[in-house]
């Protein structure tokens, strides 16, 4: 309720106004509202902010830069930089992606060469493709970067390492010598974020600025490895784990809230010709668009909670020196980020489109959400690349399953029990245990199918890397199937263990079944091809989904109300709690800058001459037509 936190109408602001407004609001929130004993920029308050502020700055500073200091810094380096970063006395970003490389990290070209005589690293972008490009907060805000660069000592390359590099003067904010930095220009979304470019030319930093938890360089240039070098990729794992809740579940919940509320208000057309116009939410076609997306919000939320717990437990083990969980966590986080961002972004567009013309208006709040969710499919690991990383792990596990009993998220790959489905009615197919088994079997068959195809190609003389490349689409499907069985399985377990009222558990169970059935019906080719379902059972699966839509329709608005977004957070004329859609749309449109004058001044410049001529024609005064 603090007016300083209330959103102004972002759609009627320029990009620079939005950049300034987001910075003002974020700093106000962080500096005024939140500091409490033990506050940290990655604590629960940040989660509140991520929910409450439609556009805020310093996402990378708080969500990536600071956690990286904790992950890659020694205790001394943490003691030095964490307090400065937590109090915003330094503003940082995570500068890894380059103009020429983002996915293939071994191809990064920025070099950090050790200068033994001066005990410094010389940072250099040897050519334009080495320039850092995309990091958030880097164009105009950050004065430091956590620079990911190839470490070179005496001409020998040691791979990607993290370096703390100051890029702007802490007083004047001017770029330092050797630093060319700026904003990369307009993007599909994240208008308020200054994603930037950074060209470093022979910038010198002290030896102590190599973040040295995992490796260090002694004054004489001796390189010491201190841990599993794959932990150098740990920041990306953490962000992939965290972004699911904040950048996928939360925005999709907002979009569903808007679309379901609007669909309950919007009357359009007739179902029974003898009755009055119906709310579009009464159309089964509309329920089929909206309710599976509502279900996705809950299931992705439950699965993300499990992943966050797994990441937390893994982090505790890493502190003890045990990194054995890293391969599974990497595969799961990469796969979850890719598959849920794909589902979430597609789902947000489905519900936007379900709102007709007003869903195309920025006043609905939906285009903002859709465009922003599209970015989740690219950043923090482009989805295709992430799905292939997940598949790489699955293929290895499938081989291992032939001789070992697997555990963890891949346990089903060594489950050779009879998994045939005996469902005879659509009710049988709404049973959580049946749905879990179906998803496990489909995933196991998809992984084995891709693996078998590649093995056969290699047996016939195809090089393994070519077989991998040619079967990539099957591998990606296997990764998706694996994640779907993980989401369904963890959600069923989570709901069964949830202590809540029977009526709430019934609704959550129905939503879980809806999510699973919608996934089956959207991928029934796999389920039939792998013998999981007969054609007749596929019909029952569709019947089961339609039955759940009917059961959930009466509670649809109550379910999205439970997300408890305020009108200020939603910023939507269609999704406001009072349902006064038309009055809100009209008021919103009238505030558009285009309407600040009755006649737009450019009309006088370009249109007026023709208007006069038009009047002459209308009043019978001919004119020499030159047309
Ligand atoms: C309150 C805060 C809320 C959070 C809100 C967040 C908002 C987000 C805003 C947006 C921020 C965006 C930031 C960015 O985009 S940062 C840049 C992200 N970039 C990437 O993700 C790059 C993706 N590419 C890679 O990770 C690697 O290049 C790739 C893994 C694809 C390949 O690496 P490499 O060639 O070195 O490895 P291989 O494929 O050959 O595999 C080698 C082995 O290493 C294992 N591996 C790979 N990655 C990891 C990892 N991350 N962790 C652990 N292990 C890993 C891989 O499995 C191989 O193992 P095996 O040999 O055993 O199979
Ligand atoms: C909004 C936003 C914010 C970002 N913030 C940051 C940030 O703060 N810090 C940072 O360092 N970076 C950031 N990035 C950059 C982001 O991490 C990269 O864009 C991402 O990693 C993808 O890399 P790329 O852009 O080089 O695409 P590429 O890797 O070039 O991908 C291009 C295409 O090639 C395909 N492809 C690539 N490799 C393979 C493969 N092995 N197999 C099959 N297909 C492949 C991809 O699937 C894709 O379709 C941000 C990007 C965006 C959009």
XYZ file of C-alpha atoms and ligand atoms in Angstrom:
743
model
C 0.000 0.000 0.000
C 3.043 2.290 -0.014
C 2.340 4.791 -2.818
C 6.052 4.865 -3.626
C 5.706 1.247 -4.618
C 2.548 1.676 -6.691
C 3.084 1.043 -10.393
C 2.631 3.913 -12.818
C 1.256 2.847 -16.185
C 4.310 1.260 -17.739
C 2.753 0.955 -21.176
C 2.476 4.699 -21.496
C 6.123 5.294 -20.599
C 9.214 5.402 -22.797
C 11.909 2.786 -22.330
C 14.152 5.256 -20.503
C 11.270 6.261 -18.214
C 10.680 2.588 -17.431
C 14.389 2.067 -16.758
C 14.422 4.998 -14.333
C 11.114 4.067 -12.697
C 12.227 0.456 -12.156
C 15.495 1.625 -10.602
C 13.727 4.144 -8.366
C 11.207 1.618 -7.145
C 13.725 -1.187 -6.659
C 16.148 0.922 -4.665
C 13.301 2.377 -2.635
C 12.114 -1.124 -1.829
C 15.554 -2.500 -1.080
C 16.887 0.483 0.835
C 13.750 1.628 2.617
C 11.351 -1.254 2.982
C 13.462 -4.321 3.426
C 16.651 -3.890 5.447
C 16.175 -5.909 8.580
C 18.479 -7.837 10.793
C 19.932 -10.623 8.688
C 18.478 -9.331 5.431
C 20.211 -10.728 2.370
C 19.468 -9.884 -1.266
C 18.752 -13.528 -1.975
C 16.459 -14.126 0.969
C 12.667 -14.368 1.195
C 12.318 -10.612 0.798
C 13.691 -10.905 -2.729
C 11.031 -13.469 -3.456
C 8.423 -10.989 -2.265
C 9.926 -8.290 -4.459
C 10.032 -10.614 -7.466
C 6.278 -11.082 -6.947
C 5.331 -7.557 -6.073
C 7.260 -5.473 -8.543
C 6.246 -5.735 -12.180
C 9.541 -4.346 -13.407
C 12.541 -4.067 -11.206
C 16.197 -3.478 -11.841
C 19.201 -5.287 -10.438
C 17.745 -8.743 -11.088
C 21.175 -9.976 -12.071
C 22.881 -8.083 -9.272
C 20.705 -9.745 -6.635
C 19.857 -13.001 -8.393
C 23.192 -13.880 -9.974
C 26.121 -11.532 -9.146
C 25.787 -11.784 -5.358
C 25.180 -15.563 -5.307
C 28.270 -15.965 -7.523
C 30.409 -14.116 -5.006
C 29.178 -16.617 -2.435
C 29.742 -19.618 -4.721
C 33.081 -18.748 -6.262
C 34.714 -16.457 -3.698
C 37.030 -17.426 -0.863
C 35.969 -16.399 2.641
C 38.189 -13.324 2.351
C 36.704 -12.363 -0.999
C 33.168 -12.875 0.304
C 33.983 -10.728 3.335
C 35.260 -8.013 1.016
C 32.618 -7.948 -1.714
C 29.385 -9.312 -0.225
C 28.713 -6.376 2.148
C 29.424 -3.870 -0.636
C 27.093 -5.705 -3.025
C 24.363 -6.323 -0.433
C 24.256 -2.601 0.355
C 24.377 -1.636 -3.304
C 27.664 0.203 -2.818
C 28.803 -1.820 -5.796
C 26.392 -2.895 -8.516
C 27.383 -6.031 -10.376
C 26.289 -8.313 -13.151
C 27.260 -11.723 -14.482
C 29.185 -11.179 -17.712
C 29.559 -14.517 -19.473
C 27.770 -14.419 -22.849
C 29.629 -12.836 -25.727
C 28.578 -11.437 -29.075
C 29.910 -14.598 -30.683
C 29.139 -17.246 -28.053
C 26.463 -17.940 -25.478
C 25.734 -21.667 -25.408
C 29.155 -23.110 -26.152
C 31.142 -21.872 -23.178
C 34.345 -23.542 -24.288
C 34.217 -21.142 -27.223
C 34.275 -17.947 -25.132
C 37.018 -15.620 -26.380
C 37.605 -13.046 -23.610
C 41.052 -13.729 -22.212
C 42.551 -13.114 -18.739
C 46.323 -13.332 -19.085
C 48.423 -13.523 -15.919
C 51.179 -10.888 -15.680
C 53.594 -12.372 -13.169
C 55.795 -9.255 -12.934
C 52.921 -7.119 -11.706
C 50.794 -9.901 -10.183
C 47.856 -8.796 -12.281
C 45.505 -10.234 -14.873
C 45.249 -8.425 -18.194
C 41.666 -8.728 -19.460
C 41.209 -8.463 -23.185
C 38.545 -8.989 -25.838
C 40.806 -9.874 -28.790
C 38.081 -9.361 -31.391
C 34.531 -8.057 -31.702
C 32.948 -11.484 -31.139
C 34.681 -11.621 -27.741
C 32.788 -8.566 -26.527
C 30.423 -9.396 -23.651
C 26.838 -8.985 -24.867
C 23.471 -9.386 -23.079
C 24.281 -9.282 -19.334
C 21.490 -7.558 -17.485
C 22.178 -4.325 -15.549
C 25.474 -3.997 -17.440
C 24.709 -1.278 -19.968
C 24.220 1.701 -17.665
C 23.849 0.487 -14.056
C 26.631 -1.885 -13.077
C 30.014 -0.607 -11.957
C 31.416 -4.132 -11.527
C 31.108 -7.352 -13.470
C 31.739 -10.936 -12.515
C 33.573 -11.629 -15.739
C 33.776 -15.191 -17.026
C 36.986 -15.440 -19.096
C 39.575 -17.927 -20.306
C 42.477 -17.964 -17.858
C 45.872 -18.011 -19.586
C 49.222 -18.446 -17.800
C 52.443 -18.572 -19.820
C 50.430 -19.259 -22.969
C 48.598 -22.210 -21.445
C 44.758 -22.111 -21.310
C 43.024 -23.200 -18.089
C 39.378 -22.787 -19.081
C 36.643 -20.401 -17.944
C 37.198 -18.665 -14.600
C 35.417 -15.863 -12.731
C 37.060 -12.481 -12.233
C 35.835 -9.406 -10.363
C 36.304 -6.469 -12.722
C 35.395 -2.857 -11.971
C 34.108 -1.174 -15.137
C 32.917 2.230 -13.927
C 34.283 4.893 -11.565
C 32.482 4.607 -8.202
C 32.130 8.387 -7.985
C 31.541 9.619 -11.526
C 30.100 6.313 -12.871
C 32.168 6.985 -16.012
C 33.635 3.900 -17.755
C 37.200 3.191 -16.645
C 40.130 3.215 -19.097
C 39.998 0.313 -21.556
C 36.265 -0.128 -20.957
C 33.667 0.431 -23.684
C 30.206 -0.246 -22.251
C 26.610 0.538 -23.147
C 23.050 -0.669 -23.627
C 22.375 -3.151 -26.447
C 19.165 -1.392 -27.476
C 15.478 -2.313 -27.684
C 14.492 -5.938 -27.050
C 11.323 -8.067 -27.129
C 10.835 -7.488 -23.388
C 12.738 -6.484 -20.240
C 12.327 -2.872 -21.383
C 13.427 -1.607 -17.963
C 16.610 -3.677 -17.934
C 19.812 -2.257 -19.411
C 21.186 -5.430 -20.957
C 24.563 -4.278 -22.116
C 27.685 -4.728 -24.165
C 31.201 -4.622 -22.682
C 34.394 -4.378 -24.704
C 37.521 -4.722 -22.545
C 40.867 -3.758 -23.973
C 43.886 -4.559 -21.814
C 42.146 -3.841 -18.526
C 44.379 -4.743 -15.586
C 43.016 -6.258 -12.340
C 44.884 -7.489 -9.217
C 45.669 -11.204 -8.883
C 43.326 -11.212 -5.880
C 40.372 -10.517 -8.197
C 40.324 -14.081 -9.494
C 37.490 -15.658 -7.498
C 39.489 -18.422 -5.931
C 37.212 -20.878 -4.127
C 37.710 -23.509 -6.829
C 41.165 -22.588 -8.084
C 43.859 -20.018 -7.475
C 46.957 -18.525 -9.075
C 49.968 -18.032 -6.829
C 52.129 -14.897 -7.195
C 54.652 -16.893 -9.219
C 51.920 -18.009 -11.602
C 51.449 -21.508 -10.220
C 47.864 -22.658 -10.909
C 46.157 -24.647 -8.139
C 42.904 -26.565 -8.669
C 40.892 -26.710 -5.437
C 37.694 -28.529 -6.295
C 35.453 -30.063 -8.941
C 35.876 -27.676 -11.871
C 32.285 -28.330 -12.922
C 31.304 -26.268 -9.909
C 32.428 -23.360 -12.086
C 29.103 -23.908 -13.843
C 27.316 -23.923 -10.514
C 25.918 -20.414 -10.796
C 23.937 -21.404 -13.849
C 22.507 -24.416 -12.042
C 21.378 -22.240 -9.160
C 19.729 -19.658 -11.392
C 17.983 -22.358 -13.427
C 16.642 -23.808 -10.185
C 15.503 -20.420 -8.870
C 14.108 -18.896 -12.014
C 11.401 -21.562 -12.406
C 9.445 -20.191 -9.459
C 10.058 -16.524 -10.233
C 10.103 -16.277 -14.012
C 7.839 -19.172 -15.009
C 5.370 -20.143 -12.261
C 4.664 -16.610 -11.043
C 4.085 -14.932 -14.437
C 1.974 -17.849 -15.666
C -0.131 -17.585 -12.492
C -0.651 -13.878 -13.217
C -1.631 -14.601 -16.823
C -4.074 -17.305 -15.723
C -5.593 -15.013 -13.112
C -6.223 -12.352 -15.746
C -7.573 -14.746 -18.370
C -9.850 -16.771 -16.065
C -11.337 -13.699 -14.370
C -11.913 -12.033 -17.732
C -13.453 -15.218 -19.171
C -15.909 -15.282 -16.255
C -16.964 -11.701 -17.035
C -16.847 -11.584 -20.834
C -20.200 -12.656 -22.292
C -20.085 -13.548 -25.965
C -22.426 -15.705 -28.017
C -24.940 -18.422 -27.139
C -24.674 -22.075 -26.185
C -28.417 -22.662 -25.900
C -30.083 -20.477 -28.555
C -33.059 -19.934 -26.243
C -30.906 -18.612 -23.392
C -28.876 -15.381 -22.926
C -25.241 -14.780 -23.917
C -22.850 -16.885 -21.896
C -19.562 -16.074 -20.145
C -16.901 -17.421 -22.510
C -15.644 -19.546 -19.618
C -18.737 -21.723 -20.177
C -17.367 -22.805 -23.546
C -15.534 -26.128 -23.136
C -13.077 -24.912 -25.767
C -12.215 -21.992 -23.459
C -11.916 -24.277 -20.438
C -9.616 -26.502 -22.483
C -7.369 -23.493 -23.167
C -7.305 -22.062 -19.654
C -7.652 -24.778 -17.020
C -4.686 -26.967 -18.058
C -2.533 -23.814 -17.782
C -3.896 -23.192 -14.299
C -2.951 -26.779 -13.512
C 0.519 -26.171 -14.914
C 1.023 -23.331 -12.428
C 0.416 -25.687 -9.503
C 2.365 -28.659 -10.846
C 5.361 -26.547 -11.876
C 5.247 -24.914 -8.442
C 5.280 -28.281 -6.645
C 8.052 -29.678 -8.869
C 10.108 -26.479 -8.488
C 9.821 -26.717 -4.703
C 11.223 -30.248 -4.884
C 14.056 -29.089 -7.146
C 14.907 -26.192 -4.822
C 15.040 -28.655 -1.914
C 17.280 -30.967 -3.944
C 19.564 -28.036 -4.793
C 19.692 -27.008 -1.132
C 20.580 -30.538 0.007
C 23.169 -30.775 -2.766
C 24.720 -27.455 -1.703
C 25.137 -28.761 1.832
C 26.885 -31.853 0.431
C 29.152 -29.713 -1.765
C 30.211 -27.803 1.331
C 31.380 -31.184 2.684
C 33.249 -31.834 -0.571
C 30.709 -34.288 -1.979
C 29.750 -33.370 -5.554
C 28.318 -36.781 -6.488
C 24.819 -35.316 -6.934
C 26.016 -32.698 -9.418
C 25.405 -34.660 -12.654
C 21.795 -35.476 -11.710
C 21.112 -31.967 -10.462
C 22.560 -30.448 -13.616
C 20.479 -32.702 -15.836
C 17.302 -32.125 -13.851
C 17.711 -28.359 -13.520
C 18.609 -27.994 -17.193
C 15.664 -30.154 -18.253
C 13.189 -28.524 -15.860
C 14.197 -25.016 -16.882
C 13.885 -25.896 -20.562
C 10.655 -27.885 -20.449
C 8.766 -25.704 -17.975
C 9.823 -22.464 -19.671
C 8.639 -23.948 -22.969
C 5.316 -24.982 -21.413
C 4.964 -21.734 -19.484
C 5.708 -19.428 -22.399
C 3.356 -21.394 -24.657
C 0.719 -21.451 -21.926
C 0.862 -17.702 -21.382
C 0.306 -17.139 -25.103
C -2.596 -19.635 -25.147
C -4.396 -17.801 -22.341
C -3.593 -14.402 -23.859
C -5.106 -15.473 -27.159
C -8.133 -16.810 -25.306
C -8.954 -13.210 -24.349
C -9.644 -12.115 -27.920
C -8.920 -8.531 -28.988
C -8.602 -7.209 -25.467
C -5.935 -9.832 -24.858
C -3.910 -8.096 -27.557
C -4.166 -4.771 -25.715
C -1.316 -3.866 -23.381
C -4.066 -2.782 -21.029
C -4.751 -6.464 -20.393
C -1.291 -6.904 -18.874
C -0.908 -10.080 -20.943
C 1.526 -9.020 -23.729
C 3.965 -7.891 -21.024
C 3.832 -11.344 -19.431
C 4.006 -13.285 -22.696
C 6.977 -11.355 -24.063
C 8.860 -11.615 -20.800
C 8.245 -15.359 -20.496
C 9.612 -15.902 -24.000
C 13.028 -14.872 -22.671
C 13.025 -17.798 -20.223
C 13.385 -20.125 -23.219
C 16.689 -18.493 -24.131
C 18.522 -17.090 -21.142
C 20.285 -19.182 -18.520
C 20.803 -21.893 -21.082
C 19.031 -21.980 -24.422
C 16.305 -24.607 -24.189
C 17.492 -26.941 -26.946
C 20.983 -26.974 -25.489
C 19.587 -27.640 -22.028
C 17.340 -30.462 -23.208
C 20.319 -32.102 -24.898
C 22.314 -31.785 -21.695
C 19.484 -33.543 -19.882
C 19.299 -36.212 -22.587
C 23.060 -36.795 -22.353
C 22.619 -37.779 -18.722
C 19.548 -39.939 -19.457
C 21.327 -41.942 -22.156
C 24.206 -42.619 -19.773
C 21.757 -43.697 -17.076
C 19.843 -45.954 -19.478
C 23.102 -47.783 -20.250
C 23.881 -48.061 -16.557
C 20.333 -49.333 -15.830
C 21.119 -52.540 -17.720
C 23.409 -53.590 -14.893
C 22.561 -51.428 -11.883
C 19.438 -50.515 -9.918
C 19.138 -46.755 -10.373
C 17.914 -44.296 -7.753
C 16.878 -40.638 -7.746
C 14.961 -39.020 -10.573
C 16.008 -41.726 -13.057
C 15.032 -44.747 -10.943
C 12.268 -45.733 -13.410
C 14.909 -46.486 -16.099
C 15.765 -49.664 -14.172
C 12.131 -50.552 -13.393
C 11.496 -53.636 -15.522
C 8.142 -54.508 -13.865
C 5.032 -54.903 -16.018
C 3.881 -51.343 -16.679
C 0.961 -52.115 -19.011
C -2.111 -49.997 -18.401
C -5.350 -51.842 -17.502
C -7.605 -48.773 -17.449
C -11.160 -49.648 -18.570
C -12.976 -46.400 -17.749
C -12.072 -42.710 -17.888
C -12.221 -42.739 -14.090
C -9.391 -45.281 -14.046
C -7.306 -42.768 -16.003
C -7.900 -40.024 -13.445
C -6.163 -42.139 -10.808
C -2.850 -40.447 -9.791
C -0.958 -43.748 -9.549
C -2.065 -44.753 -13.056
C -1.007 -41.372 -14.459
C 2.405 -41.565 -12.786
C 3.026 -45.075 -14.154
C 2.004 -43.992 -17.644
C 4.439 -41.082 -17.597
C 7.266 -43.248 -16.254
C 6.728 -45.841 -18.936
C 6.557 -43.259 -21.704
C 9.772 -41.613 -20.495
C 11.619 -44.915 -20.162
C 10.576 -45.944 -23.676
C 11.482 -42.532 -25.135
C 14.976 -42.679 -23.613
C 15.510 -46.289 -24.699
C 14.188 -45.535 -28.190
C 16.614 -42.655 -28.726
C 19.496 -44.688 -27.295
C 18.687 -47.706 -29.453
C 18.507 -45.604 -32.594
C 21.946 -44.142 -31.913
C 23.443 -47.534 -31.022
C 22.194 -48.983 -34.324
C 23.650 -46.060 -36.269
C 27.024 -46.496 -34.581
C 26.917 -50.257 -35.212
C 26.398 -49.420 -38.885
C 29.512 -47.256 -38.924
C 28.136 -43.805 -38.142
C 30.468 -41.820 -35.854
C 28.921 -41.366 -32.404
C 28.886 -37.548 -32.659
C 27.022 -37.718 -35.968
C 24.518 -40.214 -34.545
C 23.972 -37.842 -31.624
C 23.400 -34.905 -33.955
C 21.010 -36.831 -36.210
C 18.940 -38.174 -33.301
C 18.811 -34.807 -31.485
C 15.037 -34.476 -31.929
C 14.442 -37.874 -30.319
C 16.834 -36.946 -27.517
C 14.974 -33.704 -26.895
C 11.693 -35.631 -26.767
C 13.252 -38.016 -24.248
C 14.302 -35.078 -22.076
C 10.768 -33.641 -22.219
C 9.282 -37.038 -21.319
C 11.669 -37.357 -18.387
C 10.730 -33.958 -17.013
C 7.002 -34.609 -17.469
C 7.246 -37.823 -15.452
C 9.245 -35.929 -12.812
C 6.669 -33.133 -12.597
C 3.714 -35.537 -12.423
C 5.431 -37.872 -9.961
C 6.654 -35.168 -7.596
C 3.293 -33.377 -7.730
C 1.337 -36.526 -6.873
C 3.678 -37.190 -3.952
C 3.594 -33.564 -2.811
C -0.217 -33.410 -2.840
C -0.595 -36.770 -1.096
C 1.699 -35.576 1.703
C 0.119 -32.120 1.950
C -1.766 -31.521 5.192
C -4.829 -29.577 4.044
C -8.613 -29.884 3.964
C -10.155 -32.769 2.024
C -11.898 -30.306 -0.298
C -8.626 -28.540 -1.117
C -6.818 -31.841 -1.615
C -9.621 -32.909 -3.977
C -9.161 -29.793 -6.118
C -5.363 -30.159 -6.167
C -5.695 -33.828 -7.103
C -8.057 -32.899 -9.918
C -5.628 -30.228 -11.144
C -2.775 -32.727 -11.054
C -4.808 -35.261 -13.029
C -5.790 -32.529 -15.491
C -2.137 -31.575 -16.004
C -1.146 -35.209 -16.579
C -4.071 -35.985 -18.877
C -3.551 -32.801 -20.894
C 0.050 -33.880 -21.351
C -1.016 -37.379 -22.413
C -3.625 -36.056 -24.847
C -1.102 -33.575 -26.273
C 1.456 -36.360 -26.790
C -0.743 -39.410 -27.378
C 1.462 -40.438 -30.315
C 4.222 -41.336 -27.897
C 1.872 -43.110 -25.505
C 0.460 -45.293 -28.296
C 3.812 -45.766 -30.109
C 5.488 -46.998 -26.925
C 2.540 -49.291 -26.053
C 1.580 -47.308 -22.950
C -2.032 -46.852 -24.122
C -4.294 -48.484 -26.688
C -6.221 -46.324 -29.095
C -9.373 -46.998 -27.077
C -7.604 -45.903 -23.890
C -6.570 -42.697 -25.660
C -10.276 -41.974 -26.150
C -10.807 -42.588 -22.440
C -7.954 -40.185 -21.683
C -9.686 -37.440 -23.637
C -12.976 -38.205 -21.898
C -11.172 -38.070 -18.563
C -9.738 -34.627 -19.351
C -13.101 -33.210 -20.480
C -14.722 -34.579 -17.320
C -12.157 -32.765 -15.177
C -12.751 -29.497 -17.038
C -16.434 -29.800 -16.146
C -15.653 -30.599 -12.514
C -13.197 -27.713 -12.139
C -15.237 -25.044 -13.985
C -17.250 -23.952 -10.910
C -14.061 -23.329 -8.908
C -12.015 -21.781 -11.709
C -12.217 -18.191 -10.424
C -11.704 -19.251 -6.818
C -8.602 -21.195 -7.797
C -6.923 -18.216 -9.502
C -8.073 -15.889 -6.707
C -6.016 -18.124 -4.431
C -2.863 -16.795 -6.127
C -3.772 -13.581 -4.326
C -2.281 -11.025 -6.735
C -3.318 -7.447 -6.034
C -4.667 -5.291 -8.859
C -1.493 -3.239 -8.641
C 0.660 -6.300 -9.234
C -1.498 -7.551 -12.117
C -1.728 -4.125 -13.808
C -4.602 -5.477 -15.876
C -7.922 -3.978 -16.969
C -9.155 -7.514 -17.674
C -7.990 -9.162 -14.466
C -8.867 -6.594 -11.805
C -10.686 -8.084 -8.832
C -13.844 -6.003 -9.323
C -14.368 -7.296 -12.872
C -15.182 -3.806 -14.227
C -13.357 -4.622 -17.447
C -14.923 -2.141 -19.835
C -14.775 0.901 -17.558
C -11.136 0.110 -16.769
C -10.195 -0.377 -20.435
C -11.814 2.937 -21.378
C -10.110 4.830 -18.533
C -6.793 3.196 -19.404
C -7.089 4.104 -23.098
C -7.999 7.712 -22.284
C -4.735 8.022 -20.335
C -2.717 7.101 -23.421
C -0.303 9.889 -24.404
C -1.915 9.844 -27.850
C -5.063 11.215 -26.224
C -3.578 14.116 -24.338
C -4.950 16.433 -27.076
C -8.182 16.067 -29.006
C -6.337 16.616 -32.295
C -2.821 15.206 -32.568
C -0.445 17.982 -33.547
C 0.938 15.927 -36.460
C -2.564 15.935 -37.939
C -2.153 19.646 -38.505
C 1.202 19.082 -40.206
C 0.394 16.177 -42.476
C -3.381 15.772 -42.616
C -4.691 19.330 -42.573
C -3.992 20.197 -46.229
C -6.022 17.210 -47.367
C -8.802 17.930 -44.884
C -9.268 21.404 -46.480
C -9.321 19.867 -49.954
C -11.820 17.293 -48.744
C -14.098 20.039 -47.442
C -13.904 21.809 -50.830
C -14.983 18.635 -52.598
C -17.806 18.076 -50.103
C -18.976 21.694 -50.530
C -19.088 21.307 -54.313
C -16.024 23.422 -54.989
C -14.126 21.411 -57.558
C -10.398 21.098 -57.439
C -7.773 20.379 -60.001
C -7.181 16.754 -59.382
C -3.531 16.009 -59.696
C -4.018 12.426 -58.568
C 15.650 -14.083 -6.305
C 16.302 -14.421 -7.587
C 15.400 -15.231 -8.498
C 16.104 -15.643 -9.771
C 15.583 -14.851 -10.934
C 16.489 -15.044 -12.095
C 16.114 -14.163 -13.252
C 16.958 -14.550 -14.444
C 17.280 -13.371 -15.342
C 18.071 -13.798 -16.572
C 19.531 -14.013 -16.252
C 20.238 -14.672 -17.385
C 21.534 -14.982 -17.210
C 22.233 -15.734 -18.241
O 21.734 -16.063 -19.294
S 23.810 -16.162 -17.752
C 24.442 -17.096 -19.098
C 23.781 -18.465 -19.194
N 24.508 -19.268 -20.131
C 24.388 -20.598 -20.177
O 23.582 -21.209 -19.500
C 25.354 -21.291 -21.099
C 24.872 -22.678 -21.460
N 25.990 -23.506 -21.869
C 26.581 -24.351 -20.965
O 26.206 -24.451 -19.812
C 27.716 -25.202 -21.465
O 28.315 -24.604 -22.587
C 27.239 -26.628 -21.880
C 26.795 -27.347 -20.669
C 26.119 -26.540 -22.888
C 28.397 -27.359 -22.537
O 29.481 -27.168 -21.716
P 30.802 -28.012 -21.992
O 31.066 -28.009 -23.454
O 31.872 -27.566 -21.091
O 30.351 -29.393 -21.454
P 29.953 -30.730 -22.162
O 28.621 -30.627 -22.818
O 31.086 -31.249 -22.984
O 29.810 -31.566 -20.838
C 30.975 -31.770 -20.032
C 30.517 -32.362 -18.741
O 30.138 -31.285 -17.882
C 28.847 -31.521 -17.392
N 28.205 -30.226 -17.160
C 27.912 -29.308 -18.077
N 27.312 -28.249 -17.489
C 27.247 -28.528 -16.179
C 26.725 -27.834 -15.039
N 26.122 -26.621 -15.148
N 26.827 -28.400 -13.830
C 27.406 -29.620 -13.716
N 27.923 -30.364 -14.749
C 27.824 -29.798 -15.960
C 28.162 -32.301 -18.469
O 27.034 -32.987 -17.968
C 29.276 -33.232 -18.884
O 29.373 -34.245 -17.938
P 29.712 -35.732 -18.437
O 30.985 -35.616 -19.227
O 29.826 -36.496 -17.165
O 28.538 -36.151 -19.284
C 16.694 -11.428 -21.692
C 18.079 -12.026 -21.667
C 18.883 -11.833 -20.562
C 20.176 -12.356 -20.536
N 20.983 -12.113 -19.447
C 22.255 -12.565 -19.472
C 23.141 -12.274 -18.386
O 22.764 -11.611 -17.431
N 24.421 -12.736 -18.446
C 24.881 -13.478 -19.510
O 26.048 -13.875 -19.510
N 24.060 -13.792 -20.553
C 22.772 -13.345 -20.552
N 21.943 -13.643 -21.608
C 22.469 -14.387 -22.754
C 21.940 -15.822 -22.769
O 22.508 -16.562 -21.743
C 22.268 -16.424 -24.152
O 21.508 -15.731 -25.104
C 21.918 -17.909 -24.179
O 22.839 -18.621 -23.383
C 21.905 -18.482 -25.605
O 23.165 -18.302 -26.221
P 23.227 -17.553 -27.646
O 22.435 -16.334 -27.523
O 24.660 -17.470 -28.025
O 22.473 -18.506 -28.645
P 23.174 -19.704 -29.481
O 23.798 -20.643 -28.536
O 23.967 -19.132 -30.572
O 21.847 -20.435 -30.060
C 21.346 -20.080 -31.314
C 20.560 -21.279 -31.824
O 21.470 -22.365 -32.042
C 20.999 -23.536 -31.378
N 22.112 -24.299 -30.820
C 23.185 -23.801 -30.201
N 23.972 -24.778 -29.752
C 23.367 -25.952 -30.106
C 23.675 -27.333 -29.929
N 24.779 -27.734 -29.276
N 22.797 -28.242 -30.406
C 21.673 -27.856 -31.029
N 21.321 -26.565 -31.233
C 22.163 -25.630 -30.774
C 20.159 -23.005 -30.241
O 19.216 -23.992 -29.884
C 19.522 -21.785 -30.823
O 18.348 -22.166 -31.522
C 20.643 -13.115 -21.643
C 19.825 -13.335 -22.758
C 18.535 -12.792 -22.773
C 17.673 -13.036 -23.980
